[in-house]
Amino acid sequence: MSARHRWLSVAAVIAMLVPGVLAGCGRENEVHPAALVAQALPPTIADPPARVELAHYQMRNPHFEVQSHGSTVLRIWSDDHGWNGHRIDLYYAPAALVIAYHGDYTLKANTNLQRIASVPIRKNQTWFAAWNVGSYKLPDAFYVLAKTDVGQASIEKVVWQQGHYVEGGTDSPVQ
């Protein structure tokens, strides 16, 4: 085989391999449907996955807390007096839907969110919800999105730590 033919053979092999190697580049913000299906909650503890309308840009919104004693009931609340509106909807967001971006959590897409609670906002602009998951084993890490009926939204990471769930990470507006 001549040098030219060897060079063309090597070039052809490289040309076939490069697209496979580069296929993952720049795709970290894509949502993978199979991952979302695997992380969906059963209908006994959450509404079916749905699209949730969110403002594209959010100011920094109030913080909220998530905590459980064991793994059966998660208490979700905010004592911050900055929530506006009359109701707040809480949504489970699978880890595959969320990325950390410059210290804030960002949704890759506003689809496949499952409502887990809807509660009134008190006159002092605080709220409380209890989410009973029964014997269902939640993932060790997931996110909760809080959205008011006037469009205010915030997202928190929830992690399993020392025998119970707690909110962990940074409080974040939804981008």
CSV table of C-alpha atoms in Angstrom, one decimal:
chain,number,residue,atom,x,y,z
A,1,MET,CA,0.0,0.0,0.0
A,2,SER,CA,1.4,3.3,-1.0
A,3,ALA,CA,1.9,6.2,1.5
A,4,ARG,CA,-0.9,8.1,-0.2
A,5,HIS,CA,-3.4,5.2,0.2
A,6,ARG,CA,-2.4,4.7,3.9
A,7,TRP,CA,-2.9,8.4,4.5
A,8,LEU,CA,-6.4,8.3,2.8
A,9,SER,CA,-7.3,5.2,4.9
A,10,VAL,CA,-6.2,6.9,8.1
A,11,ALA,CA,-8.1,10.1,7.1
A,12,ALA,CA,-11.2,8.1,6.4
A,13,VAL,CA,-11.1,6.3,9.8
A,14,ILE,CA,-10.6,9.7,11.6
A,15,ALA,CA,-13.5,11.2,9.6
A,16,MET,CA,-15.7,8.4,10.9
A,17,LEU,CA,-14.6,8.6,14.5
A,18,VAL,CA,-14.7,12.4,14.9
A,19,PRO,CA,-18.5,12.8,14.8
A,20,GLY,CA,-18.8,10.1,17.5
A,21,VAL,CA,-16.3,11.8,19.7
A,22,LEU,CA,-17.8,15.2,19.3
A,23,ALA,CA,-21.4,14.1,19.6
A,24,GLY,CA,-21.5,15.0,23.3
A,25,CYS,CA,-19.8,18.4,23.0
A,26,GLY,CA,-22.1,21.3,23.7
A,27,ARG,CA,-25.1,19.1,24.7
A,28,GLU,CA,-24.9,19.5,28.5
A,29,ASN,CA,-28.0,21.6,28.4
A,30,GLU,CA,-30.1,19.1,26.5
A,31,VAL,CA,-32.9,17.2,28.2
A,32,HIS,CA,-32.8,13.4,27.7
A,33,PRO,CA,-36.3,12.0,27.6
A,34,ALA,CA,-35.3,8.5,28.9
A,35,ALA,CA,-33.8,10.1,32.0
A,36,LEU,CA,-37.0,12.1,32.7
A,37,VAL,CA,-39.2,9.0,32.3
A,38,ALA,CA,-37.0,7.1,34.7
A,39,GLN,CA,-37.2,9.9,37.3
A,40,ALA,CA,-41.0,10.5,37.0
A,41,LEU,CA,-43.0,10.1,40.2
A,42,PRO,CA,-46.0,7.8,40.5
A,43,PRO,CA,-49.5,9.3,40.4
A,44,THR,CA,-50.1,8.4,44.0
A,45,ILE,CA,-47.8,11.2,45.2
A,46,ALA,CA,-47.6,13.7,42.3
A,47,ASP,CA,-49.6,15.0,39.3
A,48,PRO,CA,-48.6,13.7,35.9
A,49,PRO,CA,-45.6,15.4,34.3
A,50,ALA,CA,-46.6,18.7,32.7
A,51,ARG,CA,-45.3,22.0,31.2
A,52,VAL,CA,-45.2,24.9,33.6
A,53,GLU,CA,-45.2,28.4,32.3
A,54,LEU,CA,-42.4,30.4,33.8
A,55,ALA,CA,-41.1,34.0,33.2
A,56,HIS,CA,-37.8,33.9,31.3
A,57,TYR,CA,-36.1,36.1,33.8
A,58,GLN,CA,-36.7,36.1,37.5
A,59,MET,CA,-35.5,38.5,40.2
A,60,ARG,CA,-34.0,36.8,43.3
A,61,ASN,CA,-37.1,35.5,45.0
A,62,PRO,CA,-37.6,34.4,48.6
A,63,HIS,CA,-36.0,31.3,50.0
A,64,PHE,CA,-37.8,28.2,51.1
A,65,GLU,CA,-37.0,25.2,53.3
A,66,VAL,CA,-37.5,21.5,52.8
A,67,GLN,CA,-37.1,19.0,55.6
A,68,SER,CA,-38.3,15.6,56.7
A,69,HIS,CA,-38.1,13.4,59.7
A,70,GLY,CA,-37.4,10.1,57.9
A,71,SER,CA,-38.6,9.6,54.4
A,72,THR,CA,-42.4,9.6,54.6
A,73,VAL,CA,-43.5,13.3,54.9
A,74,LEU,CA,-41.5,16.3,53.6
A,75,ARG,CA,-42.3,19.6,55.1
A,76,ILE,CA,-41.8,22.5,52.6
A,77,TRP,CA,-42.2,26.1,53.9
A,78,SER,CA,-41.1,29.7,53.7
A,79,ASP,CA,-40.9,32.1,56.5
A,80,ASP,CA,-39.6,34.8,54.2
A,81,HIS,CA,-42.2,37.6,53.9
A,82,GLY,CA,-41.7,38.2,50.2
A,83,TRP,CA,-44.1,35.9,48.4
A,84,ASN,CA,-46.7,37.6,46.4
A,85,GLY,CA,-50.0,36.3,45.2
A,86,HIS,CA,-52.7,34.0,46.7
A,87,ARG,CA,-51.4,30.5,46.0
A,88,ILE,CA,-48.2,28.7,45.6
A,89,ASP,CA,-47.7,25.5,43.5
A,90,LEU,CA,-44.8,23.2,44.4
A,91,TYR,CA,-43.3,21.0,41.7
A,92,TYR,CA,-41.0,18.1,41.7
A,93,ALA,CA,-38.2,18.6,39.2
A,94,PRO,CA,-36.0,15.6,38.3
A,95,ALA,CA,-32.3,16.1,38.6
A,96,ALA,CA,-32.0,15.6,34.8
A,97,LEU,CA,-34.0,18.9,34.3
A,98,VAL,CA,-31.7,21.1,36.4
A,99,ILE,CA,-28.2,22.5,36.0
A,100,ALA,CA,-26.2,24.8,38.3
A,101,TYR,CA,-25.2,27.9,36.4
A,102,HIS,CA,-23.1,30.6,38.1
A,103,GLY,CA,-24.4,29.6,41.5
A,104,ASP,CA,-28.0,29.5,40.5
A,105,TYR,CA,-30.2,26.6,39.5
A,106,THR,CA,-31.5,26.7,36.0
A,107,LEU,CA,-34.2,24.5,34.3
A,108,LYS,CA,-33.1,23.0,31.0
A,109,ALA,CA,-36.8,22.9,30.1
A,110,ASN,CA,-40.1,23.8,31.7
A,111,THR,CA,-41.7,20.4,30.8
A,112,ASN,CA,-41.9,17.2,32.9
A,113,LEU,CA,-42.5,19.1,36.1
A,114,GLN,CA,-44.9,17.3,38.5
A,115,ARG,CA,-47.1,19.2,40.9
A,116,ILE,CA,-46.7,17.9,44.4
A,117,ALA,CA,-48.7,20.5,46.4
A,118,SER,CA,-50.8,23.7,46.0
A,119,VAL,CA,-51.2,25.8,49.2
A,120,PRO,CA,-52.4,29.3,50.0
A,121,ILE,CA,-50.0,32.1,50.8
A,122,ARG,CA,-50.8,33.6,54.2
A,123,LYS,CA,-51.5,37.3,54.7
A,124,ASN,CA,-47.9,37.7,56.1
A,125,GLN,CA,-46.6,36.3,52.7
A,126,THR,CA,-45.4,33.0,54.2
A,127,TRP,CA,-46.7,29.4,53.4
A,128,PHE,CA,-46.4,25.8,54.5
A,129,ALA,CA,-47.0,22.5,52.7
A,130,ALA,CA,-46.6,18.8,53.7
A,131,TRP,CA,-45.9,16.3,51.0
A,132,ASN,CA,-46.7,12.7,52.0
A,133,VAL,CA,-44.7,10.3,49.8
A,134,GLY,CA,-45.7,7.2,51.8
A,135,SER,CA,-43.4,4.3,51.2
A,136,TYR,CA,-42.2,5.6,47.9
A,137,LYS,CA,-38.4,6.0,47.8
A,138,LEU,CA,-37.5,9.4,46.4
A,139,PRO,CA,-34.1,9.9,44.7
A,140,ASP,CA,-31.2,10.9,46.9
A,141,ALA,CA,-31.1,14.3,45.1
A,142,PHE,CA,-33.9,16.2,43.3
A,143,TYR,CA,-35.3,19.7,43.1
A,144,VAL,CA,-38.5,21.5,44.2
A,145,LEU,CA,-39.8,24.4,42.2
A,146,ALA,CA,-42.1,26.9,44.1
A,147,LYS,CA,-44.2,29.1,41.8
A,148,THR,CA,-46.9,31.6,42.8
A,149,ASP,CA,-50.1,32.4,40.9
A,150,VAL,CA,-48.5,35.7,39.9
A,151,GLY,CA,-45.4,34.1,38.4
A,152,GLN,CA,-42.8,34.4,41.2
A,153,ALA,CA,-40.6,31.3,41.3
A,154,SER,CA,-37.7,29.8,43.1
A,155,ILE,CA,-36.0,26.4,43.0
A,156,GLU,CA,-34.2,24.4,45.7
A,157,LYS,CA,-32.1,21.3,45.7
A,158,VAL,CA,-33.3,18.6,48.1
A,159,VAL,CA,-30.8,15.9,49.2
A,160,TRP,CA,-31.0,12.8,51.4
A,161,GLN,CA,-28.6,13.4,54.4
A,162,GLN,CA,-28.2,11.4,57.6
A,163,GLY,CA,-31.6,9.7,57.4
A,164,HIS,CA,-33.8,12.6,56.2
A,165,TYR,CA,-34.3,15.0,53.4
A,166,VAL,CA,-33.1,18.6,53.6
A,167,GLU,CA,-32.8,21.4,51.2
A,168,GLY,CA,-29.2,21.9,50.2
A,169,GLY,CA,-27.2,24.1,47.9
A,170,THR,CA,-28.0,27.7,46.9
A,171,ASP,CA,-31.4,29.4,46.8
A,172,SER,CA,-32.0,30.4,43.3
A,173,PRO,CA,-34.3,32.3,40.9
A,174,VAL,CA,-35.5,30.2,38.0
A,175,GLN,CA,-33.7,31.3,34.8
